[in-house]
Short mmCIF file of C-alpha atoms and ligand atoms in Angstrom, two decimals:
data_model
loop_
_atom_site.label_atom_id
_atom_site.label_comp_id
_atom_site.label_asym_id
_atom_site.label_seq_id
_atom_site.Cartn_x
_atom_site.Cartn_y
_atom_site.Cartn_z
CA MET T 1 84.41 188.61 -74.70
CA ILE T 2 85.79 190.33 -77.27
CA SER T 3 84.74 189.72 -80.70
CA ARG T 4 85.57 188.65 -84.30
CA LYS T 5 85.05 192.18 -85.26
CA GLU T 6 87.07 193.63 -82.87
CA ILE T 7 90.02 191.26 -83.21
CA THR T 8 90.13 192.16 -87.10
CA GLU T 9 89.94 195.54 -86.09
CA LEU T 10 92.81 195.63 -83.79
CA LEU T 11 94.92 193.69 -85.90
CA LEU T 12 94.58 196.35 -88.43
CA SER T 13 95.03 199.23 -86.37
CA LYS T 14 98.31 201.40 -86.78
CA GLU T 15 97.48 203.54 -83.98
CA PRO T 16 100.48 203.54 -81.76
CA GLU T 17 98.11 203.77 -78.31
CA ILE T 18 95.75 201.22 -79.00
CA ILE T 19 98.03 198.60 -79.58
CA SER T 20 100.48 199.59 -76.94
CA ASN T 21 97.17 198.94 -74.65
CA LEU T 22 96.23 195.91 -76.19
CA TYR T 23 100.19 194.77 -75.04
CA LYS T 24 99.65 195.96 -71.89
CA ARG T 25 96.08 194.46 -71.29
CA ALA T 26 97.45 191.06 -72.05
CA ALA T 27 100.59 191.43 -69.75
CA ASP T 28 98.06 192.62 -66.86
CA LEU T 29 96.05 189.32 -67.53
CA LYS T 30 99.08 187.00 -67.79
CA LEU T 31 100.07 188.41 -64.38
CA GLN T 32 96.48 187.94 -62.84
CA THR T 33 96.19 184.72 -64.01
CA ILE T 34 99.03 182.36 -64.71
CA GLY T 35 101.55 184.96 -62.46
CA PRO T 36 104.85 186.39 -63.26
CA LYS T 37 107.16 183.70 -63.88
CA VAL T 38 108.04 182.35 -67.56
CA HIS T 39 109.26 178.85 -67.90
CA LEU T 40 112.14 177.29 -70.30
CA ARG T 41 111.48 174.48 -72.51
CA GLY T 42 115.12 173.38 -73.51
CA LEU T 43 115.08 172.70 -77.31
CA ILE T 44 117.21 170.21 -78.94
CA GLU T 45 117.00 169.84 -82.75
CA ILE T 46 117.69 166.31 -83.32
CA SER T 47 117.45 166.14 -87.33
CA ASN T 48 116.92 168.22 -89.85
CA ILE T 49 116.08 165.27 -92.28
CA CYS T 50 112.29 165.47 -93.23
CA ARG T 51 109.89 163.74 -95.52
CA LYS T 52 107.95 166.29 -96.39
CA ASN T 53 107.90 169.66 -98.76
CA CYS T 54 106.19 172.29 -96.99
CA LEU T 55 106.58 174.88 -100.28
CA TYR T 56 108.14 177.47 -96.55
CA CYS T 57 110.69 175.34 -94.79
CA GLY T 58 114.19 175.07 -95.41
CA ILE T 59 114.92 171.64 -94.88
CA ARG T 60 112.10 170.24 -97.04
CA LYS T 61 113.25 167.14 -98.55
CA ALA T 62 113.85 168.50 -102.22
CA ASN T 63 115.96 171.35 -100.69
CA THR T 64 119.30 170.22 -102.16
CA LEU T 65 121.05 172.96 -100.98
CA CYS T 66 120.48 172.00 -97.30
CA GLU T 67 123.44 169.83 -95.74
CA ARG T 68 121.70 167.28 -93.42
CA TYR T 69 122.82 166.13 -89.79
CA THR T 70 121.39 163.80 -87.56
CA LEU T 71 122.24 163.93 -83.52
CA THR T 72 123.56 160.51 -82.18
CA ASP T 73 121.97 159.29 -79.07
CA GLU T 74 124.99 160.02 -76.81
CA GLU T 75 124.64 163.69 -77.90
CA ILE T 76 120.83 164.05 -77.34
CA MET T 77 121.57 162.36 -73.91
CA THR T 78 124.25 164.98 -73.37
CA CYS T 79 121.96 167.91 -74.51
CA ALA T 80 119.37 166.54 -72.04
CA LYS T 81 121.74 166.11 -68.78
CA HIS T 82 123.15 169.83 -69.57
CA ALA T 83 119.25 170.87 -69.80
CA TYR T 84 118.69 169.27 -66.40
CA ALA T 85 121.54 170.70 -64.59
CA ALA T 86 120.80 173.95 -66.19
CA GLU T 87 117.50 173.63 -64.29
CA PHE T 88 115.29 174.05 -67.96
CA GLY T 89 112.44 171.96 -66.50
CA SER T 90 111.74 171.07 -69.79
CA ILE T 91 113.09 170.23 -73.10
CA VAL T 92 111.74 169.64 -76.69
CA ILE T 93 112.65 166.66 -78.75
CA GLN T 94 112.47 168.63 -82.32
CA GLY T 95 113.01 167.28 -86.03
CA GLY T 96 112.24 166.81 -89.47
CA GLU T 97 109.36 164.21 -90.10
CA ARG T 98 110.45 160.33 -90.24
CA THR T 99 108.67 157.40 -90.36
CA GLY T 100 109.68 153.65 -89.95
CA ARG T 101 110.28 151.66 -87.24
CA GLN T 102 113.96 152.12 -86.83
CA PHE T 103 113.26 155.62 -86.27
CA THR T 104 110.06 155.66 -84.28
CA GLU T 105 111.60 152.91 -81.52
CA ARG T 106 114.83 155.07 -81.42
CA ILE T 107 112.82 157.93 -79.97
CA THR T 108 110.68 155.65 -77.90
CA SER T 109 114.28 154.93 -76.18
CA LEU T 110 115.57 157.83 -75.87
CA VAL T 111 112.60 158.99 -74.00
CA GLU T 112 112.72 155.85 -72.10
CA ARG T 113 116.47 156.90 -70.78
CA ILE T 114 115.77 161.03 -70.69
CA LYS T 115 113.13 160.08 -67.96
CA PHE T 116 115.89 158.32 -66.03
CA ILE T 117 117.57 161.20 -65.77
CA GLY T 118 117.15 162.95 -62.03
CA ASN T 119 113.78 160.18 -61.78
CA GLY T 120 111.72 161.81 -64.15
CA ALA T 121 112.59 165.28 -63.42
CA LEU T 122 112.53 166.75 -66.71
CA GLY T 123 109.80 167.39 -68.92
CA ILE T 124 109.90 165.98 -72.03
CA THR T 125 107.93 167.45 -75.43
CA LEU T 126 108.47 165.73 -78.80
CA SER T 127 107.89 167.78 -82.08
CA LEU T 128 108.20 165.47 -84.52
CA GLY T 129 105.59 166.08 -87.42
CA GLU T 130 102.28 163.94 -88.48
CA GLN T 131 102.69 160.60 -87.29
CA SER T 132 100.36 157.08 -87.04
CA GLU T 133 97.97 157.11 -84.01
CA GLU T 134 100.05 153.68 -82.82
CA VAL T 135 103.26 155.73 -82.57
CA TYR T 136 101.99 158.81 -80.59
CA LYS T 137 100.78 155.99 -78.02
CA GLU T 138 104.02 154.40 -78.12
CA TRP T 139 105.95 157.59 -77.63
CA PHE T 140 103.10 159.03 -74.70
CA GLU T 141 103.73 155.60 -72.99
CA ALA T 142 107.37 155.95 -72.73
CA GLY T 143 107.16 159.22 -70.91
CA ALA T 144 106.45 162.07 -73.38
CA HIS T 145 103.46 163.97 -72.16
CA ARG T 146 103.52 166.98 -74.32
CA TYR T 147 103.43 167.24 -78.35
CA LEU T 148 103.86 170.00 -80.86
CA LEU T 149 102.06 170.27 -83.89
CA ARG T 150 101.11 173.63 -85.56
CA ILE T 151 98.09 174.15 -87.88
CA GLU T 152 99.79 176.31 -89.39
CA THR T 153 97.17 178.09 -90.96
CA SER T 154 93.21 177.07 -89.93
CA ASP T 155 92.09 178.11 -93.32
CA PRO T 156 92.12 175.22 -96.04
CA ASP T 157 92.40 177.11 -98.83
CA LEU T 158 95.76 179.23 -97.09
CA PHE T 159 96.78 175.50 -96.02
CA ARG T 160 96.73 174.32 -99.78
CA LYS T 161 98.67 177.25 -101.18
CA ILE T 162 101.72 176.77 -98.82
CA HIS T 163 102.17 173.22 -99.01
CA PRO T 164 102.55 170.81 -102.23
CA ASN T 165 99.56 169.00 -103.73
CA ASP T 166 101.16 165.53 -103.58
CA GLY T 167 98.57 164.36 -101.55
CA HIS T 168 100.80 164.18 -98.41
CA HIS T 169 100.29 167.56 -96.86
CA THR T 170 96.57 167.45 -96.24
CA TYR T 171 94.21 169.66 -93.84
CA ASP T 172 92.63 166.81 -92.59
CA ARG T 173 95.45 164.76 -91.68
CA ARG T 174 97.22 167.51 -89.60
CA ILE T 175 93.25 167.70 -88.16
CA LYS T 176 93.47 164.06 -87.54
CA ALA T 177 96.94 164.11 -85.56
CA LEU T 178 95.71 166.78 -83.50
CA MET T 179 92.78 165.05 -82.75
CA ASP T 180 94.75 161.73 -81.83
CA LEU T 181 97.18 163.79 -79.89
CA LYS T 182 94.43 164.92 -77.40
CA SER T 183 92.30 161.54 -76.87
CA ILE T 184 95.50 160.09 -76.14
CA GLY T 185 95.90 162.59 -73.47
CA TYR T 186 98.60 164.41 -74.21
CA GLN T 187 98.80 168.23 -73.67
CA ALA T 188 98.64 169.17 -77.33
CA GLY T 189 100.35 172.67 -78.22
CA SER T 190 99.22 173.99 -81.97
CA GLY T 191 99.62 177.41 -83.55
CA VAL T 192 99.87 179.24 -86.63
CA MET T 193 102.34 181.27 -88.56
CA ILE T 194 101.79 185.10 -89.29
CA GLY T 195 101.91 187.38 -92.26
CA LEU T 196 101.65 184.63 -94.71
CA PRO T 197 101.60 185.52 -98.77
CA TRP T 198 97.80 185.38 -99.20
CA GLN T 199 97.26 186.05 -95.77
CA ASN T 200 94.79 188.81 -94.44
CA ALA T 201 93.41 189.65 -91.10
CA GLU T 202 90.39 187.92 -91.63
CA HIS T 203 92.39 184.84 -91.65
CA LEU T 204 94.22 185.82 -88.60
CA ALA T 205 90.95 186.47 -86.58
CA SER T 206 89.83 182.92 -87.96
CA ASP T 207 93.15 181.43 -86.28
CA LEU T 208 92.72 182.77 -83.02
CA LEU T 209 88.98 182.01 -83.17
CA PHE T 210 89.97 178.08 -84.26
CA LEU T 211 92.74 177.37 -81.56
CA ARG T 212 90.28 178.64 -78.80
CA GLU T 213 87.17 175.97 -80.12
CA MET T 214 90.27 173.23 -80.36
CA ASP T 215 91.18 173.76 -76.44
CA PHE T 216 94.78 173.94 -76.92
CA PRO T 217 96.82 174.01 -73.50
CA MET T 218 99.78 175.34 -75.11
CA ILE T 219 100.18 177.63 -78.53
CA GLY T 220 103.52 178.60 -80.40
CA MET T 221 102.79 181.34 -83.15
CA GLY T 222 105.77 182.76 -84.84
CA PRO T 223 106.40 185.48 -88.04
CA TYR T 224 106.75 183.76 -91.37
CA VAL T 225 110.57 184.15 -92.34
CA PRO T 226 111.17 183.43 -96.32
CA HIS T 227 113.81 181.44 -96.27
CA ASP T 228 115.79 182.24 -100.12
CA ASP T 229 115.96 178.27 -101.36
CA THR T 230 112.31 177.57 -101.03
CA PRO T 231 109.76 177.72 -103.28
CA LEU T 232 107.07 179.85 -101.45
CA THR T 233 110.14 182.62 -101.66
CA VAL T 234 110.39 181.95 -105.31
CA THR T 235 106.43 182.48 -105.95
CA THR T 236 106.27 185.87 -103.50
CA THR T 237 108.93 187.22 -106.09
CA THR T 238 107.07 186.48 -109.08
CA ASP T 239 103.59 186.61 -108.23
CA PRO T 240 101.87 190.03 -107.24
CA GLU T 241 98.83 188.40 -105.17
CA ALA T 242 101.09 186.66 -102.68
CA SER T 243 102.53 189.97 -101.08
CA PHE T 244 103.10 189.63 -97.36
CA PRO T 245 103.74 192.17 -94.76
CA SER T 246 107.19 193.45 -93.70
CA VAL T 247 109.42 193.03 -91.70
CA ALA T 248 108.00 195.52 -89.25
CA ASP T 249 104.69 194.57 -89.89
CA ARG T 250 104.85 191.06 -89.06
CA LEU T 251 106.75 191.65 -85.73
CA GLU T 252 103.77 194.27 -84.81
CA LEU T 253 101.23 191.39 -86.26
CA SER T 254 102.98 188.31 -84.20
CA LEU T 255 102.87 190.73 -81.10
CA LYS T 256 98.96 191.31 -81.16
CA MET T 257 98.39 187.86 -82.19
CA ILE T 258 99.85 186.88 -78.53
CA SER T 259 97.79 189.94 -77.13
CA LEU T 260 94.62 188.64 -78.34
CA LEU T 261 95.41 184.98 -77.87
CA ARG T 262 96.04 185.50 -74.25
CA ILE T 263 92.97 187.87 -74.08
CA LEU T 264 90.92 185.10 -75.69
CA VAL T 265 92.36 182.33 -73.21
CA PRO T 266 93.66 183.64 -70.11
CA ASP T 267 95.41 180.64 -69.13
CA ILE T 268 97.04 178.76 -71.72
CA ASN T 269 101.16 179.13 -72.21
CA ILE T 270 101.81 180.82 -75.02
CA ALA T 271 105.54 181.12 -76.15
CA ALA T 272 107.53 183.62 -77.46
CA SER T 273 108.85 182.07 -81.02
CA THR T 274 112.05 181.92 -81.95
CA ALA T 275 111.18 183.07 -85.23
CA LEU T 276 110.21 186.40 -83.69
CA GLU T 277 114.07 186.57 -82.86
CA ALA T 278 115.09 186.68 -86.24
CA LEU T 279 112.65 189.98 -87.08
CA HIS T 280 114.35 191.65 -83.77
CA PRO T 281 116.91 190.84 -81.34
CA LYS T 282 114.38 191.91 -78.53
CA GLY T 283 111.82 189.95 -80.30
CA ARG T 284 111.52 187.38 -77.64
CA ILE T 285 111.47 190.12 -74.62
CA MET T 286 108.57 191.71 -76.59
CA ALA T 287 107.02 188.91 -76.97
CA ILE T 288 106.90 188.37 -73.25
CA HIS T 289 105.80 191.78 -72.47
CA ALA T 290 102.82 191.03 -74.82
CA GLY T 291 101.48 187.81 -72.93
CA ALA T 292 103.81 185.46 -73.80
CA ASN T 293 105.04 182.96 -70.62
CA ILE T 294 107.46 180.15 -72.41
CA VAL T 295 110.56 180.57 -73.75
CA MET T 296 112.77 178.02 -75.68
CA PRO T 297 116.23 178.45 -75.74
CA ASN T 298 118.24 176.71 -78.31
CA ILE T 299 120.47 173.78 -76.49
CA THR T 300 121.35 171.68 -79.80
CA PRO T 301 125.24 171.73 -80.07
CA SER T 302 126.57 174.41 -81.77
CA ASP T 303 128.05 172.94 -84.63
CA TYR T 304 124.93 171.41 -85.97
CA ARG T 305 122.47 174.45 -84.92
CA LYS T 306 123.70 176.45 -88.44
CA TYR T 307 121.83 173.55 -90.15
CA TYR T 308 118.58 173.51 -88.44
CA ASN T 309 118.02 176.34 -90.96
CA LEU T 310 113.86 176.39 -91.26
CA TYR T 311 114.26 179.90 -91.64
CA ASP T 312 117.29 182.78 -92.43
CA ARG T 313 118.41 183.56 -88.59
CA LYS T 314 120.85 184.04 -86.52
CA ALA T 315 122.02 181.36 -84.51
CA ILE T 316 121.02 182.18 -79.95
CA LEU T 317 122.79 181.01 -78.15
CA LEU T 318 122.04 180.01 -74.57
CA GLU T 319 124.52 182.55 -73.20
CA ASP T 320 122.61 185.55 -75.10
CA LEU T 321 119.70 184.43 -73.77
CA ASP T 322 118.79 188.09 -72.61
CA LEU T 323 114.97 187.76 -70.88
CA GLY T 324 114.97 191.37 -69.32
CA ASP T 325 113.68 191.33 -66.10
CA ALA T 326 111.31 188.12 -66.28
CA GLU T 327 111.06 186.05 -63.88
CA ILE T 328 112.04 182.13 -64.78
CA GLY T 329 110.87 179.11 -62.78
CA PHE T 330 113.72 177.47 -62.82
CA GLY T 331 113.58 173.59 -62.34
CA GLU T 332 109.68 173.48 -63.08
CA TRP T 333 107.76 171.79 -65.64
CA GLY T 334 105.56 175.04 -66.13
CA ASP T 335 102.19 172.90 -67.28
CA SER T 336 99.39 174.78 -68.76
CA LEU T 337 97.00 175.71 -66.18
CA HIS T 338 94.75 175.37 -68.64
CA PHE T 339 95.46 171.64 -69.03
CA PHE T 340 94.74 171.17 -65.34
CA ASN T 341 91.69 173.48 -65.30
CA LYS T 342 89.98 171.23 -67.73
CA VAL T 343 90.54 167.97 -66.11
N1 5AD W 1 109.23 180.77 -91.39
C1 5AD W 1 108.92 180.87 -90.38
N2 5AD W 1 108.51 179.76 -89.48
C2 5AD W 1 108.47 178.42 -90.47
N3 5AD W 1 108.37 177.34 -90.13
C3 5AD W 1 108.74 176.72 -90.90
N4 5AD W 1 109.53 177.15 -91.89
C4 5AD W 1 108.95 178.46 -91.44
C5 5AD W 1 109.66 179.53 -92.23
N5 5AD W 1 110.40 179.95 -93.16
C6 5AD W 1 108.17 176.40 -88.84
C7 5AD W 1 106.49 175.83 -89.05
C8 5AD W 1 106.69 174.16 -88.10
C9 5AD W 1 107.82 175.24 -86.97
C10 5AD W 1 108.17 173.74 -86.94
O1 5AD W 1 108.12 176.01 -88.23
O2 5AD W 1 105.03 176.62 -88.12
O3 5AD W 1 105.40 174.00 -87.96
FE1 SF4 W 2 109.31 169.18 -92.31
FE2 SF4 W 2 108.01 170.64 -90.73
FE3 SF4 W 2 109.83 171.73 -92.62
FE4 SF4 W 2 107.39 170.79 -93.21
S1 SF4 W 2 107.59 172.33 -91.65
S2 SF4 W 2 109.29 170.56 -94.33
S3 SF4 W 2 107.29 168.89 -92.21
S4 SF4 W 2 110.66 170.10 -90.98
#
């Protein structure tokens, strides 16, 4: 086992040999525990309309510079059929957080329709923010079996610093939503952002131990990527205490976090986050070599993709999906071994 002290030391290490040994140890452990395959999740970004105002996010409600879009049901169905035809195995339906029956019922019927494709062949993951327990249940019963909701940071104080203090962005509500997802029976995926303003190695070590403690079968962690039209970017340019690591350091920290998590919980699914690609063209391959086993290629129609800007990034086209020599588990769900090892 690896102690909190060792984790913190490794996060702070600048020794190339220690760092490459860490990546190698994690990659070897992945190979032994879950095998060589990388599984795909086709990511469909259904809308960038969001009711929240997270201080770091480019599609926050108050960002009037963001042009809003919503895919039609038929566009979403076309994406899902495309994912099935391309043998992706699973899709992720991601979008800004919204409430209201019209929205929640629309998702329910979409999930039901997608379940028909290939007789339930496609695994469906939802990523639509915090919802009531009833709504989560309804979507689960419609056929969604995984849900992604990051805790963003496990430190309540840091959580407060990166979210507005308006009563709609609380750490406790986020925890409650994650608990609800688990008790309903979803494979719940969570994760954190890495290299945030004010965040230090102790915070990140706590994040890893928190993610293990919460027993999530899937994790997606990625670097913080500042977006020009957000309050957090303004803060970091005016408040010297809100500094954050360089691009190179955020990339390295993110890869170390993936490796350390693989060592802490060897049989979970760990995603090579898309945000990594915004820092380095080979970011996702580097993540696979550091212990990640899931990649989420964006299959949103390219006309819309440029509007879904959580952070500044280059559009990544499916044709560009360059995963080096990784073996892909085409047509498979690629469920987390950890989830079934427990049940
Ligand atoms: N940098 C990196 N990740 C971000 N997210 C939102 N904004 C940013 C940003 N500026 C991530 C959050 C959220 C996920 C959908 O996108 O972690 O949970
Ligand atoms: Fe909305 Fe998610 Fe962005 Fe927060 S991070 S503003 S909830 S899309």
